[in-house]
Amino acid sequence: MMNYRITLLPGDGIGPEIMAVAVDVLKVIGSQFNLNFEFQEAPIGGVAIDATGEPLPTETLEMCRNSDAVLLAAIGGYKWDNLPRHQRPETGLLGLRAGLGLFANLRPAKILPQLIDASTLKRDIVEGVDIMVVRELTGGVYFGTPKGVFETETGEKRGVNTMAYSESEVDRIARVGFETAQKRGGKLCSVDKANVLEVSQLWRDRVTLLAPEYPDVELSHLYVDNAAMQLVRWPRQFDTIVTGNLFGDILSDAAAMLTGSIGMLPSASLGASGPGVFEPVHGSAPDIAGEDKANPLAQVLSVAMMLRYALEQPVAAEKIEKAVLQVLEKGYRTGDIMSEGMKLVGCKEVGEVLLKVLSL
């Protein structure tokens, strides 16, 4: 039997509801694949602020560090929106990424046949789309220095942010991109703005230099404005995309909306070593918290990503992914993905149906 310690961070809003479904799924999968999961739970975000005054308590970070993987649900809510920036729930998430050394974010955007009509694009454009966006998380314009709002000699205020990447930062995220492409369709598109930005020219040079180490991966390059256009015009051309922090922030959300609903999309944040963090890309939805209206499937698919990318259990991951498709095939829908002729159900019932499918 394989033993894994999993830190659960239910967080805020609908987080505890969707996390409960995910834990039930892991228990069933564990019994079927001879996997033993030791769960430990900790506060983060708004609930942590209420309890300790900090969005990321030291004890939470240490618990995460001493685990094999971290499963996060959702953080934030209206209640904490007016706090100083350093005390907001989102600051806890940034601190978690920094504290665990998570530099690579993997965001899939896959069109599920059962939900293809939920996309705002035409069926013939999005049918068959299966994209993975690999985004650098800890560098670029969000973290570069100098930054701030400064007063000039004339008394005018000037905002400054610095986009910066070192060779080693580019190399490590590029390798994640190449290795991810190897596990998928063997195509990697590196996105930059090398025609204007020197930092992007360095990015392109380093990615190109690494390409011969991955002869089974077909490398291409696109400027970010063209990449955004191509995602809408012909998204099937993409398999794996690797890009920097700012561009990845934008393109991963654009790719997500090809699917019609972010309520179905998981993500993974990985480091060079130590535990990764696996979470749905949607928010905490405080307006429906506690009403049994949440869609738990992105959280469940985050469990599948955890099994595949952190715990090296791809067969178990695939079983969960197939079970999610079967639930949708049976016509069960939460409100965010509801369509005519389907059966509207709540978070708990989706979980119950999913467990039945997994048990077959």
PDB file of N, CA, C and O in Angstrom, residues 28-92:
ATOM      1  N   VAL A  28     -12.651   6.659  -1.938  1.00  0.00           N
ATOM      2  CA  VAL A  28     -13.062   5.556  -2.812  1.00  0.00           C
ATOM      3  C   VAL A  28     -11.897   5.109  -3.690  1.00  0.00           C
ATOM      4  O   VAL A  28     -11.624   3.907  -3.823  1.00  0.00           O
ATOM      5  N   ILE A  29     -11.215   6.061  -4.294  1.00  0.00           N
ATOM      6  CA  ILE A  29     -10.075   5.746  -5.152  1.00  0.00           C
ATOM      7  C   ILE A  29      -8.981   5.044  -4.357  1.00  0.00           C
ATOM      8  O   ILE A  29      -8.341   4.092  -4.839  1.00  0.00           O
ATOM      9  N   GLY A  30      -8.775   5.496  -3.125  1.00  0.00           N
ATOM     10  CA  GLY A  30      -7.764   4.862  -2.285  1.00  0.00           C
ATOM     11  C   GLY A  30      -8.059   3.399  -2.043  1.00  0.00           C
ATOM     12  O   GLY A  30      -7.160   2.549  -2.125  1.00  0.00           O
ATOM     13  N   SER A  31      -9.319   3.084  -1.776  1.00  0.00           N
ATOM     14  CA  SER A  31      -9.690   1.692  -1.518  1.00  0.00           C
ATOM     15  C   SER A  31      -9.555   0.832  -2.766  1.00  0.00           C
ATOM     16  O   SER A  31      -9.272  -0.370  -2.681  1.00  0.00           O
ATOM     17  N   GLN A  32      -9.742   1.427  -3.940  1.00  0.00           N
ATOM     18  CA  GLN A  32      -9.685   0.670  -5.187  1.00  0.00           C
ATOM     19  C   GLN A  32      -8.262   0.458  -5.696  1.00  0.00           C
ATOM     20  O   GLN A  32      -7.984  -0.532  -6.370  1.00  0.00           O
ATOM     21  N   PHE A  33      -7.364   1.393  -5.372  1.00  0.00           N
ATOM     22  CA  PHE A  33      -6.009   1.327  -5.911  1.00  0.00           C
ATOM     23  C   PHE A  33      -4.952   1.075  -4.832  1.00  0.00           C
ATOM     24  O   PHE A  33      -3.767   1.272  -5.076  1.00  0.00           O
ATOM     25  N   ASN A  34      -5.409   0.656  -3.656  1.00  0.00           N
ATOM     26  CA  ASN A  34      -4.484   0.343  -2.573  1.00  0.00           C
ATOM     27  C   ASN A  34      -3.629   1.550  -2.183  1.00  0.00           C
ATOM     28  O   ASN A  34      -2.419   1.456  -2.007  1.00  0.00           O
ATOM     29  N   LEU A  35      -4.298   2.698  -2.069  1.00  0.00           N
ATOM     30  CA  LEU A  35      -3.637   3.945  -1.693  1.00  0.00           C
ATOM     31  C   LEU A  35      -4.208   4.406  -0.360  1.00  0.00           C
ATOM     32  O   LEU A  35      -5.425   4.481  -0.183  1.00  0.00           O
ATOM     33  N   ASN A  36      -3.341   4.737   0.575  1.00  0.00           N
ATOM     34  CA  ASN A  36      -3.783   5.218   1.877  1.00  0.00           C
ATOM     35  C   ASN A  36      -3.523   6.721   1.970  1.00  0.00           C
ATOM     36  O   ASN A  36      -2.389   7.176   1.856  1.00  0.00           O
ATOM     37  N   PHE A  37      -4.589   7.505   2.169  1.00  0.00           N
ATOM     38  CA  PHE A  37      -4.468   8.952   2.267  1.00  0.00           C
ATOM     39  C   PHE A  37      -4.648   9.384   3.719  1.00  0.00           C
ATOM     40  O   PHE A  37      -5.673   9.102   4.333  1.00  0.00           O
ATOM     41  N   GLU A  38      -3.638  10.062   4.226  1.00  0.00           N
ATOM     42  CA  GLU A  38      -3.727  10.670   5.557  1.00  0.00           C
ATOM     43  C   GLU A  38      -4.049  12.151   5.361  1.00  0.00           C
ATOM     44  O   GLU A  38      -3.239  12.898   4.807  1.00  0.00           O
ATOM     45  N   PHE A  39      -5.227  12.568   5.789  1.00  0.00           N
ATOM     46  CA  PHE A  39      -5.670  13.941   5.576  1.00  0.00           C
ATOM     47  C   PHE A  39      -5.386  14.794   6.808  1.00  0.00           C
ATOM     48  O   PHE A  39      -5.619  14.373   7.941  1.00  0.00           O
ATOM     49  N   GLN A  40      -4.872  15.998   6.555  1.00  0.00           N
ATOM     50  CA  GLN A  40      -4.714  16.988   7.612  1.00  0.00           C
ATOM     51  C   GLN A  40      -5.258  18.320   7.078  1.00  0.00           C
ATOM     52  O   GLN A  40      -5.012  18.677   5.926  1.00  0.00           O
ATOM     53  N   GLU A  41      -6.016  19.021   7.888  1.00  0.00           N
ATOM     54  CA  GLU A  41      -6.715  20.223   7.426  1.00  0.00           C
ATOM     55  C   GLU A  41      -6.169  21.465   8.113  1.00  0.00           C
ATOM     56  O   GLU A  41      -5.828  21.428   9.302  1.00  0.00           O
ATOM     57  N   ALA A  42      -6.109  22.583   7.358  1.00  0.00           N
ATOM     58  CA  ALA A  42      -5.579  23.825   7.914  1.00  0.00           C
ATOM     59  C   ALA A  42      -6.322  25.017   7.324  1.00  0.00           C
ATOM     60  O   ALA A  42      -6.864  24.947   6.220  1.00  0.00           O
ATOM     61  N   PRO A  43      -6.345  26.151   8.037  1.00  0.00           N
ATOM     62  CA  PRO A  43      -7.026  27.345   7.539  1.00  0.00           C
ATOM     63  C   PRO A  43      -6.134  28.182   6.621  1.00  0.00           C
ATOM     64  O   PRO A  43      -4.923  28.253   6.807  1.00  0.00           O
ATOM     65  N   ILE A  44      -6.764  28.826   5.644  1.00  0.00           N
ATOM     66  CA  ILE A  44      -6.087  29.777   4.772  1.00  0.00           C
ATOM     67  C   ILE A  44      -7.136  30.773   4.299  1.00  0.00           C
ATOM     68  O   ILE A  44      -8.331  30.474   4.257  1.00  0.00           O
ATOM     69  N   GLY A  45      -6.689  31.964   3.935  1.00  0.00           N
ATOM     70  CA  GLY A  45      -7.606  32.968   3.395  1.00  0.00           C
ATOM     71  C   GLY A  45      -8.434  33.634   4.467  1.00  0.00           C
ATOM     72  O   GLY A  45      -7.967  33.922   5.575  1.00  0.00           O
ATOM     73  N   GLY A  46      -9.711  33.881   4.154  1.00  0.00           N
ATOM     74  CA  GLY A  46     -10.577  34.609   5.065  1.00  0.00           C
ATOM     75  C   GLY A  46     -10.792  33.925   6.393  1.00  0.00           C
ATOM     76  O   GLY A  46     -10.780  34.571   7.458  1.00  0.00           O
ATOM     77  N   VAL A  47     -11.003  32.614   6.375  1.00  0.00           N
ATOM     78  CA  VAL A  47     -11.226  31.906   7.642  1.00  0.00           C
ATOM     79  C   VAL A  47      -9.983  31.973   8.523  1.00  0.00           C
ATOM     80  O   VAL A  47     -10.091  32.012   9.754  1.00  0.00           O
ATOM     81  N   ALA A  48      -8.819  32.003   7.903  1.00  0.00           N
ATOM     82  CA  ALA A  48      -7.580  32.128   8.672  1.00  0.00           C
ATOM     83  C   ALA A  48      -7.451  33.532   9.252  1.00  0.00           C
ATOM     84  O   ALA A  48      -6.991  33.707  10.393  1.00  0.00           O
ATOM     85  N   ILE A  49      -7.866  34.535   8.497  1.00  0.00           N
ATOM     86  CA  ILE A  49      -7.854  35.916   8.996  1.00  0.00           C
ATOM     87  C   ILE A  49      -8.761  36.041  10.210  1.00  0.00           C
ATOM     88  O   ILE A  49      -8.388  36.635  11.232  1.00  0.00           O
ATOM     89  N   ASP A  50      -9.942  35.475  10.119  1.00  0.00           N
ATOM     90  CA  ASP A  50     -10.881  35.540  11.236  1.00  0.00           C
ATOM     91  C   ASP A  50     -10.335  34.834  12.475  1.00  0.00           C
ATOM     92  O   ASP A  50     -10.582  35.260  13.606  1.00  0.00           O
ATOM     93  N   ALA A  51      -9.609  33.744  12.252  1.00  0.00           N
ATOM     94  CA  ALA A  51      -9.130  32.941  13.376  1.00  0.00           C
ATOM     95  C   ALA A  51      -7.820  33.454  13.962  1.00  0.00           C
ATOM     96  O   ALA A  51      -7.609  33.385  15.179  1.00  0.00           O
ATOM     97  N   THR A  52      -6.931  33.965  13.093  1.00  0.00           N
ATOM     98  CA  THR A  52      -5.581  34.304  13.547  1.00  0.00           C
ATOM     99  C   THR A  52      -5.133  35.716  13.211  1.00  0.00           C
ATOM    100  O   THR A  52      -4.098  36.168  13.695  1.00  0.00           O
ATOM    101  N   GLY A  53      -5.877  36.390  12.331  1.00  0.00           N
ATOM    102  CA  GLY A  53      -5.465  37.716  11.890  1.00  0.00           C
ATOM    103  C   GLY A  53      -4.545  37.692  10.685  1.00  0.00           C
ATOM    104  O   GLY A  53      -4.187  38.740  10.137  1.00  0.00           O
ATOM    105  N   GLU A  54      -4.162  36.484  10.234  1.00  0.00           N
ATOM    106  CA  GLU A  54      -3.249  36.343   9.102  1.00  0.00           C
ATOM    107  C   GLU A  54      -3.872  35.447   8.029  1.00  0.00           C
ATOM    108  O   GLU A  54      -4.492  34.427   8.366  1.00  0.00           O
ATOM    109  N   PRO A  55      -3.696  35.789   6.738  1.00  0.00           N
ATOM    110  CA  PRO A  55      -4.273  34.946   5.686  1.00  0.00           C
ATOM    111  C   PRO A  55      -3.543  33.629   5.479  1.00  0.00           C
ATOM    112  O   PRO A  55      -4.096  32.692   4.911  1.00  0.00           O
ATOM    113  N   LEU A  56      -2.289  33.552   5.933  1.00  0.00           N
ATOM    114  CA  LEU A  56      -1.522  32.307   5.843  1.00  0.00           C
ATOM    115  C   LEU A  56      -0.761  32.104   7.148  1.00  0.00           C
ATOM    116  O   LEU A  56       0.396  32.518   7.281  1.00  0.00           O
ATOM    117  N   PRO A  57      -1.382  31.466   8.127  1.00  0.00           N
ATOM    118  CA  PRO A  57      -0.684  31.212   9.394  1.00  0.00           C
ATOM    119  C   PRO A  57       0.570  30.363   9.182  1.00  0.00           C
ATOM    120  O   PRO A  57       0.623  29.510   8.287  1.00  0.00           O
ATOM    121  N   THR A  58       1.564  30.585  10.008  1.00  0.00           N
ATOM    122  CA  THR A  58       2.812  29.823   9.924  1.00  0.00           C
ATOM    123  C   THR A  58       2.553  28.328  10.034  1.00  0.00           C
ATOM    124  O   THR A  58       3.175  27.516   9.339  1.00  0.00           O
ATOM    125  N   GLU A  59       1.614  27.963  10.893  1.00  0.00           N
ATOM    126  CA  GLU A  59       1.305  26.545  11.085  1.00  0.00           C
ATOM    127  C   GLU A  59       0.742  25.922   9.805  1.00  0.00           C
ATOM    128  O   GLU A  59       1.022  24.754   9.496  1.00  0.00           O
ATOM    129  N   THR A  60      -0.045  26.690   9.065  1.00  0.00           N
ATOM    130  CA  THR A  60      -0.601  26.175   7.808  1.00  0.00           C
ATOM    131  C   THR A  60       0.506  25.911   6.800  1.00  0.00           C
ATOM    132  O   THR A  60       0.534  24.850   6.151  1.00  0.00           O
ATOM    133  N   LEU A  61       1.419  26.868   6.661  1.00  0.00           N
ATOM    134  CA  LEU A  61       2.515  26.698   5.704  1.00  0.00           C
ATOM    135  C   LEU A  61       3.384  25.509   6.072  1.00  0.00           C
ATOM    136  O   LEU A  61       3.767  24.715   5.197  1.00  0.00           O
ATOM    137  N   GLU A  62       3.674  25.334   7.357  1.00  0.00           N
ATOM    138  CA  GLU A  62       4.504  24.208   7.781  1.00  0.00           C
ATOM    139  C   GLU A  62       3.798  22.887   7.519  1.00  0.00           C
ATOM    140  O   GLU A  62       4.419  21.898   7.111  1.00  0.00           O
ATOM    141  N   MET A  63       2.496  22.850   7.743  1.00  0.00           N
ATOM    142  CA  MET A  63       1.735  21.639   7.489  1.00  0.00           C
ATOM    143  C   MET A  63       1.788  21.290   6.002  1.00  0.00           C
ATOM    144  O   MET A  63       1.953  20.115   5.631  1.00  0.00           O
ATOM    145  N   CYS A  64       1.675  22.303   5.159  1.00  0.00           N
ATOM    146  CA  CYS A  64       1.747  22.076   3.707  1.00  0.00           C
ATOM    147  C   CYS A  64       3.123  21.552   3.311  1.00  0.00           C
ATOM    148  O   CYS A  64       3.234  20.641   2.479  1.00  0.00           O
ATOM    149  N   ARG A  65       4.153  22.135   3.868  1.00  0.00           N
ATOM    150  CA  ARG A  65       5.523  21.709   3.542  1.00  0.00           C
ATOM    151  C   ARG A  65       5.760  20.244   3.911  1.00  0.00           C
ATOM    152  O   ARG A  65       6.535  19.549   3.253  1.00  0.00           O
ATOM    153  N   ASN A  66       5.098  19.790   4.957  1.00  0.00           N
ATOM    154  CA  ASN A  66       5.301  18.429   5.431  1.00  0.00           C
ATOM    155  C   ASN A  66       4.270  17.458   4.885  1.00  0.00           C
ATOM    156  O   ASN A  66       3.905  16.482   5.554  1.00  0.00           O
ATOM    157  N   SER A  67       3.810  17.707   3.670  1.00  0.00           N
ATOM    158  CA  SER A  67       2.833  16.818   3.042  1.00  0.00           C
ATOM    159  C   SER A  67       3.328  16.392   1.663  1.00  0.00           C
ATOM    160  O   SER A  67       4.304  16.937   1.142  1.00  0.00           O
ATOM    161  N   ASP A  68       2.649  15.424   1.090  1.00  0.00           N
ATOM    162  CA  ASP A  68       2.996  14.975  -0.257  1.00  0.00           C
ATOM    163  C   ASP A  68       2.316  15.810  -1.333  1.00  0.00           C
ATOM    164  O   ASP A  68       2.796  15.891  -2.462  1.00  0.00           O
ATOM    165  N   ALA A  69       1.193  16.423  -0.977  1.00  0.00           N
ATOM    166  CA  ALA A  69       0.474  17.286  -1.908  1.00  0.00           C
ATOM    167  C   ALA A  69      -0.509  18.128  -1.114  1.00  0.00           C
ATOM    168  O   ALA A  69      -0.915  17.768  -0.005  1.00  0.00           O
ATOM    169  N   VAL A  70      -0.892  19.258  -1.702  1.00  0.00           N
ATOM    170  CA  VAL A  70      -1.828  20.183  -1.061  1.00  0.00           C
ATOM    171  C   VAL A  70      -3.049  20.332  -1.962  1.00  0.00           C
ATOM    172  O   VAL A  70      -2.915  20.627  -3.151  1.00  0.00           O
ATOM    173  N   LEU A  71      -4.221  20.130  -1.391  1.00  0.00           N
ATOM    174  CA  LEU A  71      -5.474  20.293  -2.122  1.00  0.00           C
ATOM    175  C   LEU A  71      -6.180  21.526  -1.568  1.00  0.00           C
ATOM    176  O   LEU A  71      -6.572  21.564  -0.398  1.00  0.00           O
ATOM    177  N   LEU A  72      -6.298  22.547  -2.422  1.00  0.00           N
ATOM    178  CA  LEU A  72      -6.901  23.821  -2.045  1.00  0.00           C
ATOM    179  C   LEU A  72      -8.247  23.971  -2.739  1.00  0.00           C
ATOM    180  O   LEU A  72      -8.395  23.596  -3.906  1.00  0.00           O
ATOM    181  N   ALA A  73      -9.215  24.533  -2.018  1.00  0.00           N
ATOM    182  CA  ALA A  73     -10.550  24.724  -2.616  1.00  0.00           C
ATOM    183  C   ALA A  73     -10.715  26.146  -3.134  1.00  0.00           C
ATOM    184  O   ALA A  73     -10.606  26.404  -4.334  1.00  0.00           O
ATOM    185  N   ALA A  74     -10.969  27.112  -2.259  1.00  0.00           N
ATOM    186  CA  ALA A  74     -11.208  28.488  -2.708  1.00  0.00           C
ATOM    187  C   ALA A  74     -10.956  29.447  -1.553  1.00  0.00           C
ATOM    188  O   ALA A  74     -11.147  29.098  -0.386  1.00  0.00           O
ATOM    189  N   ILE A  75     -10.540  30.666  -1.893  1.00  0.00           N
ATOM    190  CA  ILE A  75     -10.319  31.672  -0.859  1.00  0.00           C
ATOM    191  C   ILE A  75     -10.957  32.996  -1.283  1.00  0.00           C
ATOM    192  O   ILE A  75     -11.187  33.249  -2.462  1.00  0.00           O
ATOM    193  N   GLY A  76     -11.241  33.838  -0.275  1.00  0.00           N
ATOM    194  CA  GLY A  76     -11.728  35.179  -0.537  1.00  0.00           C
ATOM    195  C   GLY A  76     -13.221  35.325  -0.368  1.00  0.00           C
ATOM    196  O   GLY A  76     -13.963  34.351  -0.214  1.00  0.00           O
ATOM    197  N   GLY A  77     -13.663  36.582  -0.387  1.00  0.00           N
ATOM    198  CA  GLY A  77     -15.075  36.897  -0.245  1.00  0.00           C
ATOM    199  C   GLY A  77     -15.261  38.363   0.061  1.00  0.00           C
ATOM    200  O   GLY A  77     -14.314  39.070   0.432  1.00  0.00           O
ATOM    201  N   TYR A  78     -16.492  38.822  -0.085  1.00  0.00           N
ATOM    202  CA  TYR A  78     -16.781  40.243   0.107  1.00  0.00           C
ATOM    203  C   TYR A  78     -16.369  40.729   1.489  1.00  0.00           C
ATOM    204  O   TYR A  78     -15.964  41.876   1.671  1.00  0.00           O
ATOM    205  N   LYS A  79     -16.481  39.866   2.462  1.00  0.00           N
ATOM    206  CA  LYS A  79     -16.230  40.217   3.855  1.00  0.00           C
ATOM    207  C   LYS A  79     -14.845  40.805   4.073  1.00  0.00           C
ATOM    208  O   LYS A  79     -14.639  41.651   4.955  1.00  0.00           O
ATOM    209  N   TRP A  80     -13.870  40.357   3.260  1.00  0.00           N
ATOM    210  CA  TRP A  80     -12.479  40.757   3.481  1.00  0.00           C
ATOM    211  C   TRP A  80     -11.933  41.681   2.384  1.00  0.00           C
ATOM    212  O   TRP A  80     -10.746  41.971   2.355  1.00  0.00           O
ATOM    213  N   ASP A  81     -12.804  42.160   1.492  1.00  0.00           N
ATOM    214  CA  ASP A  81     -12.348  42.947   0.340  1.00  0.00           C
ATOM    215  C   ASP A  81     -11.713  44.275   0.727  1.00  0.00           C
ATOM    216  O   ASP A  81     -10.888  44.814  -0.020  1.00  0.00           O
ATOM    217  N   ASN A  82     -12.102  44.859   1.865  1.00  0.00           N
ATOM    218  CA  ASN A  82     -11.624  46.197   2.229  1.00  0.00           C
ATOM    219  C   ASN A  82     -10.444  46.183   3.196  1.00  0.00           C
ATOM    220  O   ASN A  82     -10.032  47.244   3.681  1.00  0.00           O
ATOM    221  N   LEU A  83      -9.895  45.011   3.438  1.00  0.00           N
ATOM    222  CA  LEU A  83      -8.714  44.924   4.295  1.00  0.00           C
ATOM    223  C   LEU A  83      -7.481  45.452   3.557  1.00  0.00           C
ATOM    224  O   LEU A  83      -7.444  45.477   2.325  1.00  0.00           O
ATOM    225  N   PRO A  84      -6.440  45.880   4.276  1.00  0.00           N
ATOM    226  CA  PRO A  84      -5.179  46.252   3.620  1.00  0.00           C
ATOM    227  C   PRO A  84      -4.651  45.084   2.790  1.00  0.00           C
ATOM    228  O   PRO A  84      -4.887  43.912   3.123  1.00  0.00           O
ATOM    229  N   ARG A  85      -3.937  45.392   1.720  1.00  0.00           N
ATOM    230  CA  ARG A  85      -3.505  44.363   0.781  1.00  0.00           C
ATOM    231  C   ARG A  85      -2.769  43.210   1.467  1.00  0.00           C
ATOM    232  O   ARG A  85      -2.997  42.040   1.140  1.00  0.00           O
ATOM    233  N   HIS A  86      -1.910  43.516   2.430  1.00  0.00           N
ATOM    234  CA  HIS A  86      -1.112  42.451   3.054  1.00  0.00           C
ATOM    235  C   HIS A  86      -1.942  41.530   3.933  1.00  0.00           C
ATOM    236  O   HIS A  86      -1.470  40.467   4.344  1.00  0.00           O
ATOM    237  N   GLN A  87      -3.189  41.935   4.227  1.00  0.00           N
ATOM    238  CA  GLN A  87      -4.042  41.103   5.071  1.00  0.00           C
ATOM    239  C   GLN A  87      -5.172  40.431   4.291  1.00  0.00           C
ATOM    240  O   GLN A  87      -5.991  39.724   4.875  1.00  0.00           O
ATOM    241  N   ARG A  88      -5.241  40.619   2.996  1.00  0.00           N
ATOM    242  CA  ARG A  88      -6.325  40.038   2.218  1.00  0.00           C
ATOM    243  C   ARG A  88      -6.110  38.539   2.001  1.00  0.00           C
ATOM    244  O   ARG A  88      -4.979  38.055   2.002  1.00  0.00           O
ATOM    245  N   PRO A  89      -7.200  37.806   1.784  1.00  0.00           N
ATOM    246  CA  PRO A  89      -7.072  36.360   1.558  1.00  0.00           C
ATOM    247  C   PRO A  89      -6.136  36.005   0.409  1.00  0.00           C
ATOM    248  O   PRO A  89      -5.370  35.037   0.508  1.00  0.00           O
ATOM    249  N   GLU A  90      -6.162  36.794  -0.672  1.00  0.00           N
ATOM    250  CA  GLU A  90      -5.319  36.499  -1.837  1.00  0.00           C
ATOM    251  C   GLU A  90      -3.838  36.561  -1.503  1.00  0.00           C
ATOM    252  O   GLU A  90      -3.024  35.877  -2.130  1.00  0.00           O
ATOM    253  N   THR A  91      -3.481  37.377  -0.526  1.00  0.00           N
ATOM    254  CA  THR A  91      -2.091  37.452  -0.093  1.00  0.00           C
ATOM    255  C   THR A  91      -1.640  36.126   0.501  1.00  0.00           C
ATOM    256  O   THR A  91      -0.479  35.732   0.390  1.00  0.00           O
ATOM    257  N   GLY A  92      -2.570  35.433   1.122  1.00  0.00           N
ATOM    258  CA  GLY A  92      -2.257  34.112   1.655  1.00  0.00           C
ATOM    259  C   GLY A  92      -1.904  33.123   0.559  1.00  0.00           C
ATOM    260  O   GLY A  92      -0.998  32.292   0.712  1.00  0.00           O
TER     261      GLY A  92
END
